[in-house]
Amino acid sequence: MPNSISASKETCNAPTSAQNANSLNIITPAKIDWQLDDTGKPVPVSGEFGDVYFSHADGLAETRHVFLTHNKLPERLAMLNPKQCFTIAELGFGTGLNLLATWELWRQLRQAHPHLATARLHFITTEKFPIPLTDLTQILALWQQRAPELAAPISQLLATYPPLIAGCHRLNFYDDNLTVDMWFGDAAESLGKLANKLATQLANAPAPYVDAWFLDGLAPSCNETLWAKDIFAQVQRLSHPTTTAATYSCAGIVKRGLKEHGFEINKVKGFGRKKQMLTAVMTDAIESDEPHSNYTNHPDGTCHIPSHSAVIGAGVSGLLTAWSLANRGIQVTLLDKSAPLAGASGNPRALLAPKMTPIHHVDEHLHTIGYLYSTQLYQLLNKQAIKEKTAPILEPTGALDLLIKANIGTAQIADYPNPMATTLSNEQAKKTAGLIEQDLSENLYLPQSGLVNPQALKDIILTHPLISFQQVTVHEMSEADDEVGIKGHNQHKESISIAADNVIVCAAFESHQLDKRIFDCRKIRGQLSWFTPTPEQYAKLPKTPLKYSGYCTPFTAQVGDDGLNNVETGQPQFLLGASFIRNDIDTKIRMDEHQISRDKLITAIPEMEAIIPTDMSGWQGRAGVRTQTPDYHPIVGQLNDSRRIWVVNAMGAKGYAIAPLCAEALADMMIGTFSPLSAAMLARLSPNRRRLQAPLT
Ligand code: SAM
């Protein structure tokens, strides 16, 4: 039976050595203990620290008093200019109550103040011991009863709550113009990864800053890690001259930490029975006030967020870049010499299944974190597709990797949370795959994986009111002080000139022709093959996407698919991929590459020899040219010596997994908000990185 306790955040009941837990980047989930509060209601307590997540008197009222009122959020948020972004950073996500209270305030303000329609809220939070979804659901169910105004944010948060994996998980709630970045891991490390102006060195782009801090560590007597010098040093690094901070704690370590790191502190009345709490204002910021800064109350608030961007290239990189910019209120003109998805991104289906890495690298593994973000984005867009009665963007199929060409074995897969990655028993794997003879005891099963329908994704993106597509072959880009000029011709050979605030080149291997400073990447031809199986063949073919040295999957053509590829709506197909031919940009279909894909499948799964037809004359195919850098990382960022030219390209064969997150990072860099990618990762993706200084040999 739980004990009845009377606790506030300043009393520590059972300090443990939890501070020492969590090594090698593997996240330790929080252990929740349940106790009874003064009124006999069950309340969660951190098992690691023996401390309360929120005041047992009234946690929500305490949150509103300490963090919202004493950071002056109601006033400051109401004063935001159109398109301006306000950034809050929190130490200790815990149960998410602070986020939920802030979210609810933001919704109320947006309803009451129409001028906030395009303003944005960015909530960055850190958590070393994230609460497992089942416990969080139980905890938040209590708040749903007690505070019905939180019901909508609670259900949206629970629906998108990420797996307990180290690193940044970005959640976008488009209806509320709210972005939440949850950094799982030690707060000092996570804050250290946030890229500010000094880290990105971008010309003509505003710097990201935190506007308000929620210092919500446990009582310093329970856990000093959130009140340590390295934390305060990060808080100072990421603050601007009018950044505020609030905390319920008045402990000496907190006062000293804030004062020694540039804050002027002020004691005010605490919540409930607590006499005092602290508010603080930055008076000694490390980075000086930049003329382009976008932070709160800047006299011209919005002027440095571009109003109009041109995106060249309407493949997956260009479409997702347009999407991220448009969701920040920027008008986008999307240009392509052909129709959208006419190039390598226009396959009938794309399998969303990353090549996994051992878990201690996961937070810096773009393919995996990109997969987590894109799966979540496509699931969200599926809801829009349901409303608009169009084909789903992501068909959730799961995927089975036979670990033939993988960086990870079953022992390392076991480190991942099962809902994200697991190993099925041989019997289960055979049943899932629909195979009879093959030994599948070594496998990686990705339950959240699925098939992306590129045509459906493109259709949804192009319905965004701020995105307009024009078919234009671009010949020239010129950069002036206050704009870029783009010249080209349309499909009727008429000359076209477009002026924009900036341009993002997403033209894959042709990007180098548009600006010689963009790396001339490796060009790799890839052909995908598919055929219409007979009912007898279909019954014996794999039932789920399989990965080996290639991949294969069944799919059924949806309405609209025939706009891109030769398929008949409603007809089952079987797809095999793909060839990789270096330095070849021809896109004609080749019979010998159908054969290559067939051979890969049969080598991996010999029982398919009798099922996959040998006569491939009726097979369909699509060949495209993939673009790859020598270090295999994509190119994302601003060109050196340029103030208005940006690049997103070189996704190789991973575009549908990584382009959505790369596009978010680019849009953040451009408008001066914090990126979901670490400073180190942004450096690895930079168009100006050292590896791209010498041409390919
Ligand atoms: N804001 C939370 C809420 O709304 O429920 C309550 C936060 S609780 C008082 C403090 C949180 O800090 C706990 O969830 C704890 O696991 C987390 N924490 C403790 N040490 C940490 C560290 N070094 N880095 C990140 N989080 C930490």
XYZ file of C-alpha atoms in Angstrom, residues 65 119 123 201 229 239 276 278 298 301 323 343 373 385 392 426 433 436 441 450 522 550 564 659 674 695:
26
model
C 2.275 30.049 -10.511
C 3.309 33.023 -34.176
C 9.203 24.003 -26.157
C 28.196 30.565 -38.118
C 27.817 24.540 -12.781
C 20.233 32.922 -23.190
C 9.608 32.018 -1.519
C 13.086 32.603 -7.514
C 12.869 42.808 -30.780
C 10.272 41.033 -34.439
C 6.639 21.755 -46.100
C 13.086 11.890 -60.633
C 10.608 11.594 -37.039
C -5.517 11.903 -45.839
C -2.699 6.939 -46.978
C 11.874 -18.161 -35.835
C 7.100 -13.065 -43.562
C 8.078 -21.828 -45.054
C 15.969 -17.024 -36.231
C 5.889 0.806 -43.345
C 28.490 10.663 -56.893
C 18.052 -5.807 -51.386
C 3.661 8.331 -61.488
C 14.630 14.373 -45.644
C 16.916 25.546 -32.325
C 36.257 16.697 -55.790
